[in-house]
XYZ file of C-alpha atoms in Angstrom:
693
model
C 11.706 -18.653 -9.531
C 11.872 -22.722 -9.524
C 9.321 -24.179 -7.625
C 9.545 -24.394 -3.949
C 8.203 -27.785 -1.055
C 7.215 -25.219 1.118
C 3.440 -24.079 0.922
C 4.985 -19.812 1.988
C 6.607 -19.816 -1.722
C 3.350 -20.450 -3.457
C 1.317 -17.310 -4.177
C -1.967 -18.195 -3.524
C -0.891 -19.192 -0.083
C -1.269 -15.947 0.722
C -3.916 -14.854 -0.822
C -1.946 -13.753 -4.546
C -4.419 -13.998 -7.990
C -2.969 -13.748 -11.229
C -5.311 -11.470 -12.628
C -5.407 -10.807 -16.794
C -6.551 -8.452 -19.175
C -7.009 -10.071 -22.483
C -7.460 -9.096 -25.977
C -7.828 -11.408 -28.972
C -7.412 -10.464 -32.548
C -11.055 -10.383 -33.871
C -12.652 -9.636 -37.459
C -16.069 -8.464 -37.547
C -18.375 -11.527 -37.595
C -15.677 -14.190 -37.707
C -16.742 -16.458 -35.104
C -14.756 -19.038 -35.542
C -11.230 -17.192 -36.233
C -12.533 -15.360 -32.467
C -12.781 -18.535 -30.773
C -9.215 -20.072 -32.593
C -7.893 -16.569 -31.044
C -9.541 -16.252 -27.571
C -8.634 -19.819 -27.310
C -4.406 -19.450 -28.042
C -4.995 -16.240 -25.869
C -6.527 -18.694 -23.546
C -3.257 -20.975 -23.340
C -0.589 -18.542 -23.412
C -2.529 -16.730 -19.740
C -2.173 -20.756 -18.807
C 1.387 -20.756 -19.303
C 1.512 -17.610 -18.031
C 0.259 -19.484 -15.114
C -3.466 -17.205 -15.306
C -6.183 -17.436 -12.543
C -8.556 -14.996 -13.372
C -8.423 -14.298 -17.726
C -11.084 -11.260 -18.871
C -11.939 -10.311 -22.365
C -13.848 -7.711 -23.736
C -17.234 -6.902 -25.029
C -18.867 -9.451 -27.448
C -15.454 -10.113 -28.182
C -17.008 -14.585 -29.828
C -18.036 -11.511 -32.820
C -16.888 -8.641 -32.290
C -18.660 -5.696 -31.208
C -19.634 -3.737 -34.045
C -21.344 -5.914 -36.035
C -24.401 -4.348 -35.456
C -27.456 -5.461 -36.987
C -25.582 -8.841 -38.007
C -25.770 -9.977 -34.334
C -29.603 -10.605 -35.220
C -28.235 -13.037 -37.758
C -29.992 -16.428 -36.210
C -26.867 -17.839 -37.864
C -24.793 -15.554 -35.787
C -26.429 -15.998 -33.267
C -26.612 -20.223 -33.785
C -23.216 -20.040 -34.720
C -21.895 -17.777 -31.058
C -23.408 -20.267 -29.675
C -21.335 -23.178 -30.836
C -17.848 -21.098 -29.955
C -19.601 -21.157 -26.038
C -19.430 -24.984 -26.870
C -16.010 -24.677 -28.524
C -14.656 -22.277 -25.975
C -15.857 -24.137 -22.648
C -13.775 -27.637 -24.110
C -11.184 -25.520 -25.399
C -10.763 -25.114 -21.504
C -10.215 -28.406 -19.600
C -6.592 -28.267 -18.331
C -6.334 -24.457 -18.305
C -5.546 -22.609 -15.447
C -7.421 -19.110 -15.815
C -10.703 -18.712 -15.579
C -11.393 -17.103 -18.965
C -14.238 -14.273 -18.670
C -15.644 -13.953 -22.617
C -18.395 -11.660 -24.269
C -20.215 -13.117 -26.425
C -24.759 -12.750 -27.241
C -26.412 -15.334 -26.137
C -30.153 -15.693 -26.509
C -32.643 -16.633 -23.903
C -35.879 -17.621 -25.456
C -37.014 -15.104 -27.472
C -34.176 -12.318 -26.063
C -30.920 -11.364 -27.102
C -28.327 -10.208 -24.288
C -25.193 -8.615 -24.372
C -23.147 -11.524 -21.663
C -20.454 -12.271 -19.662
C -19.512 -15.740 -19.490
C -17.494 -17.563 -16.792
C -16.061 -21.044 -17.845
C -13.946 -22.128 -16.133
C -11.456 -25.438 -17.196
C -14.428 -27.314 -18.981
C -17.627 -26.417 -17.543
C -19.856 -23.391 -17.687
C -20.203 -21.567 -14.899
C -22.451 -19.072 -15.098
C -23.938 -16.204 -17.264
C -24.550 -12.206 -17.163
C -26.431 -9.907 -18.904
C -25.176 -6.063 -19.833
C -27.772 -4.359 -17.208
C -27.231 -1.164 -18.869
C -27.474 -1.219 -23.076
C -26.151 2.602 -24.190
C -28.638 4.364 -26.880
C -26.932 7.474 -27.546
C -24.621 8.747 -30.352
C -22.787 6.397 -31.964
C -24.728 3.462 -29.626
C -27.868 1.215 -30.535
C -27.511 -1.643 -28.297
C -31.373 -1.227 -27.699
C -31.019 -2.555 -31.227
C -30.181 -5.509 -31.312
C -30.294 -6.786 -27.245
C -31.884 -6.802 -24.586
C -31.715 -4.853 -20.714
C -30.455 -7.331 -18.599
C -31.157 -5.896 -15.315
C -33.834 -7.393 -13.588
C -33.076 -10.711 -14.316
C -32.558 -12.939 -11.074
C -32.682 -16.917 -10.399
C -32.669 -17.537 -14.164
C -30.949 -20.085 -15.834
C -29.416 -20.783 -19.247
C -28.489 -23.928 -21.172
C -26.236 -23.304 -24.755
C -24.659 -25.722 -26.386
C -25.628 -28.136 -24.379
C -24.004 -26.687 -20.407
C -26.916 -25.517 -18.694
C -25.794 -22.339 -16.050
C -26.748 -19.914 -13.488
C -28.003 -16.824 -15.564
C -29.059 -13.009 -14.202
C -27.445 -10.249 -12.178
C -27.109 -11.706 -9.200
C -24.207 -14.484 -10.040
C -21.397 -14.460 -7.598
C -18.330 -17.358 -9.179
C -16.303 -17.723 -6.177
C -12.995 -20.978 -6.133
C -13.454 -23.437 -2.904
C -9.959 -24.261 -3.076
C -9.084 -20.462 -2.679
C -10.577 -18.518 0.069
C -10.303 -14.472 -1.642
C -10.916 -15.944 -5.024
C -14.533 -13.987 -5.645
C -15.311 -12.752 -8.517
C -18.448 -10.590 -9.959
C -18.895 -9.662 -13.724
C -20.451 -6.680 -15.204
C -20.708 -5.569 -18.940
C -18.877 -1.658 -20.110
C -22.048 0.602 -20.277
C -22.736 -0.519 -16.463
C -19.337 1.237 -14.352
C -21.125 4.348 -16.231
C -23.548 3.963 -15.056
C -24.722 5.855 -11.740
C -25.381 2.323 -9.488
C -23.240 0.765 -12.046
C -23.966 -3.606 -10.902
C -20.486 -4.527 -9.727
C -20.713 -2.620 -6.519
C -24.156 -4.950 -5.439
C -21.373 -7.509 -6.684
C -18.753 -6.117 -3.864
C -21.090 -6.339 -1.575
C -22.092 -9.663 -2.007
C -18.251 -10.179 -1.756
C -16.243 -10.569 -5.362
C -12.883 -9.476 -4.585
C -12.627 -8.493 -8.133
C -15.045 -6.825 -10.478
C -14.285 -7.848 -14.020
C -15.415 -5.361 -16.589
C -15.587 -6.902 -20.262
C -15.770 -3.527 -22.794
C -15.636 -2.493 -25.880
C -15.779 1.204 -26.020
C -13.925 2.658 -28.855
C -11.366 5.607 -28.252
C -11.620 9.205 -28.899
C -8.643 11.915 -27.148
C -9.417 11.314 -23.847
C -11.473 8.326 -23.552
C -8.154 6.498 -21.988
C -8.046 8.888 -19.013
C -12.019 8.265 -18.209
C -11.925 4.846 -17.668
C -9.098 4.905 -15.559
C -10.900 7.143 -13.553
C -13.958 4.827 -13.149
C -11.323 2.336 -12.584
C -9.665 3.668 -10.244
C -13.086 4.695 -8.961
C -15.013 1.589 -8.255
C -11.562 -0.772 -7.260
C -11.931 2.417 -4.509
C -15.314 2.603 -3.431
C -15.763 -1.726 -3.937
C -13.077 -2.021 -2.113
C -12.345 -4.362 -4.798
C -9.819 -5.379 -7.226
C -11.110 -4.311 -11.282
C -9.659 -5.728 -14.695
C -11.304 -3.831 -17.297
C -10.133 -5.221 -20.451
C -11.917 -2.704 -24.440
C -11.608 -4.251 -27.933
C -8.681 -4.025 -29.835
C -7.522 -4.364 -32.922
C -8.993 -6.053 -36.150
C -13.128 -4.216 -34.566
C -14.857 -2.330 -37.099
C -13.252 0.278 -38.083
C -16.475 1.587 -40.320
C -17.244 4.315 -37.528
C -15.328 4.036 -35.299
C -11.734 3.088 -33.987
C -10.725 0.825 -30.691
C -7.179 1.187 -28.951
C -7.259 -2.573 -26.591
C -6.619 -1.201 -23.639
C -6.141 -2.704 -20.458
C -6.424 -1.883 -16.823
C -6.458 -3.121 -13.777
C -6.892 -1.874 -10.450
C -6.398 -2.563 -6.853
C -8.225 -0.583 -4.391
C -7.655 2.447 -5.635
C -4.018 1.524 -7.538
C -2.986 0.986 -10.377
C -0.894 -1.852 -10.874
C -0.635 -2.839 -14.428
C -1.762 -2.027 -17.912
C -1.818 -2.799 -21.416
C -0.416 -1.283 -24.935
C -2.919 0.850 -26.446
C -3.565 -0.060 -30.239
C -1.811 -2.818 -30.164
C -1.647 -4.760 -33.469
C -1.099 -8.103 -32.106
C -2.511 -9.900 -29.541
C -2.231 -8.574 -25.954
C -1.748 -10.056 -22.397
C -2.127 -7.725 -19.781
C -1.339 -10.030 -16.047
C -1.052 -9.160 -12.553
C -1.308 -10.725 -9.022
C -4.035 -9.335 -6.273
C -3.383 -9.588 -3.186
C -6.957 -10.255 -2.398
C -5.612 -10.987 1.369
C -5.105 -6.759 1.206
C -8.909 -6.801 -0.106
C -10.755 -8.691 2.661
C -8.496 -7.077 5.296
C -9.699 -3.746 4.504
C -12.497 -4.422 4.184
C -12.594 -6.230 7.743
C -11.731 -2.897 8.952
C -13.659 -0.707 7.167
C -17.397 -0.227 8.473
C -19.013 1.634 6.162
C -18.469 -0.809 3.134
C -20.687 -3.049 5.174
C -23.076 -0.093 7.304
C -24.269 -0.036 3.151
C -24.287 -3.361 2.187
C -26.576 -4.027 4.670
C -28.764 -0.117 3.085
C -28.127 -1.995 -0.186
C -30.702 -4.934 1.203
C -27.596 -7.388 1.972
C -26.774 -8.225 -1.346
C -24.465 -11.738 0.285
C -28.059 -13.069 1.171
C -29.353 -13.437 -1.677
C -26.668 -13.443 -4.464
C -25.955 -16.653 -5.634
C -22.689 -17.761 -5.225
C -21.008 -20.022 -8.074
C -18.587 -22.436 -6.770
C -16.033 -24.238 -8.756
C -13.053 -25.759 -7.846
C -9.568 -23.901 -9.165
C -7.435 -25.221 -11.784
C -3.991 -24.739 -9.387
C -1.095 -26.494 -12.034
C 0.612 -23.489 -13.063
C 4.136 -23.669 -13.929
C 5.008 -19.442 -13.521
C 5.495 -19.103 -9.863
C 7.009 -16.057 -9.305
C 5.168 -12.737 -7.617
C 4.282 -10.309 -11.027
C 3.438 -6.897 -8.609
C 5.757 -4.266 -8.099
C 5.897 -4.496 -3.778
C 6.888 -0.488 -2.832
C 10.216 -1.092 -0.333
C 9.408 2.168 0.626
C 5.588 2.158 1.517
C 5.301 6.096 3.105
C 7.283 7.367 0.570
C 5.915 9.086 -2.127
C 6.572 6.512 -5.518
C 5.407 8.697 -7.796
C 7.995 11.077 -9.924
C 5.062 12.971 -11.558
C 3.307 13.686 -8.140
C 6.466 13.878 -6.548
C 6.810 17.157 -4.736
C 3.732 17.861 -4.719
C 2.678 14.513 -1.961
C 6.387 16.307 -0.418
C 4.776 19.147 0.148
C 1.708 17.813 1.481
C 3.178 16.007 4.095
C 5.821 18.810 5.213
C 2.171 21.397 5.680
C 0.244 18.922 7.619
C 2.911 19.349 10.295
C 3.978 22.958 10.190
C -0.124 23.660 10.100
C -0.683 21.596 12.959
C 1.738 23.033 14.702
C 0.772 26.767 13.378
C -2.405 25.837 15.264
C -0.940 24.454 18.116
C 1.087 27.886 18.385
C -1.284 30.295 17.955
C -3.460 27.920 20.504
C -1.322 28.008 23.528
C -0.515 31.485 23.036
C 3.380 30.575 23.330
C 6.186 32.735 23.578
C 8.518 30.310 23.104
C 9.291 26.945 20.868
C 11.463 24.834 23.255
C 13.846 22.319 21.032
C 16.670 18.978 21.896
C 18.115 19.937 19.005
C 20.673 16.657 18.910
C 21.957 17.452 15.511
C 20.184 14.044 14.634
C 17.521 12.980 12.022
C 14.005 13.460 13.455
C 15.641 17.155 16.020
C 16.563 18.253 12.888
C 13.038 17.402 10.929
C 11.280 19.188 14.021
C 13.646 22.129 13.286
C 12.450 22.399 9.816
C 9.361 22.048 11.000
C 9.302 24.696 13.224
C 11.136 27.630 11.564
C 9.034 27.544 8.541
C 5.304 28.164 10.912
C 7.122 30.814 12.560
C 7.854 32.489 9.113
C 3.713 31.607 8.832
C 3.312 33.070 11.343
C 5.051 36.565 11.557
C 7.392 35.272 14.437
C 11.234 35.369 14.616
C 12.875 32.561 14.284
C 14.686 33.943 17.489
C 11.200 32.430 19.497
C 12.367 28.989 19.144
C 15.420 27.964 22.006
C 16.791 24.650 21.028
C 19.505 22.857 23.272
C 21.900 20.338 23.012
C 22.366 18.782 25.972
C 25.883 16.134 25.230
C 25.908 13.151 27.985
C 28.375 10.560 27.583
C 28.048 9.195 24.155
C 27.199 11.960 22.262
C 29.905 12.338 19.363
C 32.080 15.765 18.262
C 29.966 15.032 14.470
C 26.695 15.419 16.445
C 27.155 18.098 18.657
C 28.556 19.944 15.601
C 25.777 19.558 13.478
C 22.931 20.622 15.907
C 25.501 24.000 16.856
C 25.708 24.665 12.898
C 22.235 24.193 12.099
C 20.834 25.989 15.495
C 22.746 28.821 13.667
C 21.904 28.560 10.171
C 18.571 27.693 11.619
C 19.251 31.948 12.834
C 17.296 30.258 16.129
C 18.502 30.671 19.593
C 20.501 28.039 20.718
C 22.788 27.365 23.874
C 24.438 23.963 25.046
C 23.568 21.919 28.463
C 26.593 19.688 29.332
C 24.408 16.905 30.847
C 27.127 14.533 32.360
C 27.142 16.156 36.117
C 23.883 15.862 36.539
C 23.693 13.306 34.739
C 26.668 11.307 37.348
C 24.733 12.576 40.036
C 21.351 11.052 39.826
C 23.434 7.268 39.087
C 25.017 8.026 42.193
C 21.913 8.868 44.474
C 20.769 5.838 43.151
C 23.462 3.653 43.702
C 24.279 2.731 39.765
C 27.500 1.108 39.794
C 28.486 3.144 36.923
C 28.745 6.148 39.268
C 31.660 4.168 41.244
C 33.712 4.727 37.675
C 37.539 4.580 38.116
C 37.459 3.983 41.608
C 38.749 1.155 43.337
C 35.137 -2.283 42.121
C 33.977 0.752 40.082
C 32.288 -0.263 36.385
C 31.088 0.591 33.181
C 27.986 -1.129 33.114
C 25.837 0.957 30.099
C 22.073 -0.601 30.346
C 19.074 0.731 30.586
C 18.896 2.880 33.459
C 22.719 4.926 32.366
C 20.467 5.380 29.138
C 17.441 6.230 30.902
C 18.794 8.417 32.785
C 20.575 10.804 29.988
C 17.166 10.945 28.130
C 15.148 11.852 30.519
C 17.407 14.373 32.158
C 17.350 16.408 28.764
C 13.219 16.085 28.888
C 13.095 17.365 31.993
C 15.641 20.002 30.787
C 13.191 20.925 28.016
C 10.222 20.747 30.194
C 11.558 22.922 32.898
C 12.895 25.560 30.314
C 9.725 25.370 28.323
C 7.776 27.223 31.730
C 10.557 29.173 32.378
C 10.393 30.575 28.724
C 6.779 30.557 28.711
C 6.699 28.234 25.704
C 6.115 24.438 25.127
C 8.382 21.650 23.937
C 7.362 20.001 20.649
C 8.015 16.690 20.497
C 10.686 14.797 18.149
C 10.814 11.266 18.388
C 8.957 9.722 15.045
C 6.158 7.447 14.265
C 8.655 4.245 14.024
C 10.043 4.932 17.485
C 6.722 4.929 18.460
C 5.743 1.768 15.954
C 9.031 0.345 18.052
C 9.373 1.258 21.717
C 11.985 2.959 21.062
C 11.852 5.613 23.134
C 11.930 6.640 26.838
C 8.661 6.587 28.461
C 7.189 8.879 30.653
C 9.890 12.356 31.536
C 11.688 11.228 28.560
C 12.283 11.461 25.016
C 8.313 9.448 25.115
C 6.686 13.046 26.319
C 6.574 16.148 25.131
C 3.665 19.555 24.386
C 3.724 18.239 21.140
C 4.537 15.813 18.787
C 5.156 17.282 15.722
C 7.032 13.930 14.323
C 4.567 11.722 15.708
C 2.653 10.670 12.481
C 5.802 10.431 10.621
C 8.265 7.564 10.450
C 11.917 7.549 10.216
C 11.864 6.681 6.892
C 9.310 9.468 5.045
C 11.597 12.302 7.305
C 14.784 10.999 5.255
C 12.996 11.340 2.305
C 10.965 14.522 3.427
C 14.450 16.635 3.811
C 16.158 15.827 0.874
C 12.769 17.001 -0.553
C 13.943 20.170 1.143
C 17.182 20.397 -0.294
C 16.313 19.610 -3.891
C 13.682 22.212 -3.473
C 15.802 24.985 -1.887
C 13.442 25.009 1.456
C 15.814 26.874 3.581
C 19.813 27.903 1.274
C 22.705 26.655 0.720
C 24.103 26.962 4.638
C 21.549 24.778 5.963
C 21.730 22.582 2.836
C 25.225 22.003 3.179
C 24.238 20.704 7.818
C 21.202 18.706 6.130
C 23.517 16.580 3.862
C 25.543 16.155 6.723
C 22.735 15.192 8.970
C 21.461 13.102 6.970
C 25.149 11.263 5.936
C 25.137 10.333 9.939
C 23.874 6.804 10.791
C 21.132 6.550 13.159
C 22.268 6.595 16.955
C 21.262 7.439 20.355
C 24.370 8.172 21.574
C 23.870 7.104 24.818
C 26.525 4.801 25.123
C 30.940 6.161 24.842
C 32.378 5.728 21.896
C 34.692 1.777 21.570
C 37.890 1.537 21.773
C 38.117 1.835 17.744
C 35.862 5.235 17.246
C 32.740 3.448 17.052
C 29.446 4.855 18.198
C 26.252 3.207 19.299
C 23.920 2.033 16.121
C 20.172 2.347 16.266
C 19.649 -0.231 13.564
C 22.328 -2.754 14.613
C 20.570 -2.992 18.292
C 16.602 -3.109 16.204
C 16.958 -3.834 13.480
C 16.443 -1.203 10.149
C 14.083 1.394 9.396
C 13.643 0.400 6.253
C 12.266 -2.715 7.391
C 10.675 -2.522 10.285
C 8.759 1.016 7.966
C 7.683 -2.061 6.013
C 6.439 -4.230 8.337
C 4.403 -1.217 10.171
C 2.584 -0.592 7.178
C 1.229 -4.013 6.901
C 0.664 -4.621 9.459
C -1.359 -1.762 10.658
C -2.746 -0.410 8.046
C -3.725 -3.676 6.750
C -3.894 -6.369 9.461
C -1.668 -8.587 7.367
C -0.203 -11.757 9.112
C 3.889 -11.859 9.752
C 3.707 -13.997 6.933
C 2.029 -12.346 4.484
C 4.377 -9.314 5.385
C 7.131 -11.846 5.378
C 6.330 -13.106 1.877
C 6.016 -9.303 0.865
C 8.887 -8.404 2.158
C 10.735 -10.684 1.074
C 9.499 -9.940 -2.756
C 10.179 -6.468 -2.529
C 14.081 -6.797 -0.466
C 15.471 -9.953 -2.493
C 16.841 -8.034 -6.291
C 17.926 -4.976 -6.852
C 17.135 -5.677 -10.799
C 13.428 -6.130 -10.561
C 12.280 -3.477 -7.492
C 13.828 -0.048 -7.734
C 14.188 2.398 -4.762
C 12.267 6.345 -4.785
C 14.608 8.793 -6.430
C 16.554 10.551 -4.303
C 17.765 7.375 -1.573
C 20.889 7.046 -0.757
C 23.271 4.252 -2.176
C 22.872 2.463 0.276
C 19.431 2.840 0.170
C 20.160 -0.536 -2.646
C 20.812 -3.139 -0.617
C 18.696 -6.314 -0.386
C 17.670 -8.172 2.752
C 17.489 -12.408 3.054
C 14.631 -14.758 4.188
C 16.597 -15.008 7.076
C 17.276 -11.397 7.740
C 13.576 -10.477 7.558
C 12.021 -13.383 9.407
C 14.538 -12.396 12.266
C 14.202 -8.681 12.516
C 9.945 -9.031 11.800
C 10.182 -11.432 15.317
C 11.852 -8.323 16.116
C 9.386 -5.964 15.212
C 6.444 -8.994 16.817
C 8.231 -8.320 20.193
C 8.770 -5.198 20.572
C 4.715 -3.768 18.475
C 2.084 -6.454 19.808
C 4.219 -7.453 23.188
C 5.852 -4.381 25.684
C 5.578 -0.967 24.347
C 1.902 -0.274 23.751
C 1.472 1.742 27.769
C 3.996 4.415 26.019
C 1.263 4.842 23.141
C -1.339 4.713 25.406
C -0.077 8.086 26.500
C 1.934 8.933 23.892
C 1.198 13.344 22.961
C -1.172 15.301 20.609
C 0.327 14.677 17.531
C -1.079 15.171 13.657
C -1.956 11.809 11.608
C 0.495 12.410 7.895
C 0.066 9.289 5.626
C -2.356 7.548 4.306
C -0.283 4.425 6.025
C -1.915 5.646 9.164
C -0.465 6.076 12.753
C -0.290 5.173 16.730
C -1.894 7.613 18.912
C -4.697 5.823 21.030
C -6.931 8.431 19.953
C -6.587 7.898 16.055
C -6.083 4.679 14.452
C -4.898 2.897 16.899
C -6.453 1.554 20.232
C -4.710 -1.655 21.631
C -4.239 -2.834 25.302
C -1.108 -1.822 27.300
C -0.723 -5.201 28.846
C -1.330 -7.753 25.863
C 1.203 -10.155 24.742
C 2.785 -10.948 21.086
C 2.404 -15.035 21.789
C -0.682 -15.614 19.124
C 2.268 -13.172 15.577
C 5.418 -14.481 16.786
C 3.714 -18.175 16.830
C 2.495 -17.924 13.548
C 5.904 -16.431 12.370
C 7.309 -19.775 13.298
C 4.748 -21.872 11.699
C 4.621 -20.603 8.929
C 7.889 -18.840 7.089
C 10.655 -21.061 6.600
C 14.927 -19.813 7.979
C 16.393 -19.732 4.584
C 14.391 -19.261 1.103
C 16.533 -23.444 0.819
């Protein structure tokens, strides 16, 4: 992608910082050659548009040179090499995080040095020196744990020195990083956590870490934990090929995590120098911290490190040529994405719903479960959950009372699906035609449709026309539940509640228990496919489920058109795939509309570079232009922030299912019912162009 004039297309505008782990080729004590390799990789990082490049521990000298670190020739050559790297960094984009021995007075420290655009920004010594098994670092180095408020001069470059230093780009809000070294993050209280609480959004770990069986998994565990616990990104760079193999071996593992998620991993045991590059979303990190009071309580308990940490400011060089996003953006953020954990994730989602419904059945002593079965996606999934719940409670499925209630717009296909579904599931099934009752109500309220067929009659298919049908169905269900000693299971899903795409009060917004209220539309589709793939119910029911999945999403409240075309939900309000994407990033992380638009544009503009979850239908592989994304994001903001909250404020009980959040006013989402969407719409209008051109 070429550079574009509009700031919307600039990664830095949206808070992205390009981070790389660098594995240079090193030789033990070959300080000149190692410096050349470091600078070569710095040039490669510059070409890749990297903002922050993290090298291994003691890469200037080589880690495994033992007592050679104490030789004056090595100490002096390392200092001169640092000077060369500082000078060689001038004009380069990346901030270089380099490992080297640094002498201060009569003490020698194992250090991480931050170098940017011809300037030594600061030096952080290693806090914890391993001195067990193969490690003898206390023999050569001084512990840096209590070094606070100090300075150091190296090759004529003076800089802050100590473990109380973080670094912040003045021209890129969110680009704030801290440094720790290898053993530091194996300690019970890693110093990096203090840097995170002081404001660092990215932690860098310069590591040597000789490889043994299982060590790579251990590193992943610690990096994932550190990035999750510190609510930050964590870049880890271990020594690779070229280090001394006198008694040890090295694999050059580089990993980058963000908020507990693996973003990128290098090729291990690569003989060549390597860059492992990804883009970190610092806006996501900052937003997540803003919403998490525990993080700030911990910082206060630690003595408010942001007050006493030294923040070294620098102006970041952003003259990179490569501005294409290097980051996987999941099109379906609510849907399990890892094939290795696919079964477990789907199993958990379904069982959360089942267990919650079982508890409600036990608590109420219900004699029956009442559902409206339309033959569509949501009611089908709710029925499947009810079936599993009854099976586990040892109750006959005949206790489930399903009612299909055809109206003006009901198609033969969905009515047939509903009847086949109830028969295959083995529940009590009945049909109630609501058309006569709807016609009577329309006549009673003086609706123009009531005169249809008479002189002056009109075919008016407005909201009132639709809501009369939705309201009648729910009214019947509530009366039937009372009549049969049961309760109504709500079928509406999370996506519909987000958009307010439901009839308020005595309508499909209301039930006695909303079993689908924590499950978005895209996840329901996926869970149903999982049930088919794992043969949860048998062949006959699976055939019906396939037909349900192949049916266009429609409320079926308006009669078919002249050529048989049915009312389409997505034609009216937009694709659920996009709306679920918007919901996740806005409700879960609080992102601005422009940030969400940028993420969606990156995720949906190319089939070749962005995958889709296993099992999704072929039409899920389509792309969306920036103009389409902008159009439907505006619809989402108007509906979500503008006029649908009053429905959520009165929504029934129902279980939270996804880490992406829920919209219950008793849970994840609290908002006034009379708020306006102006601020979101204005931000979208000001910052997102209508086209890619």
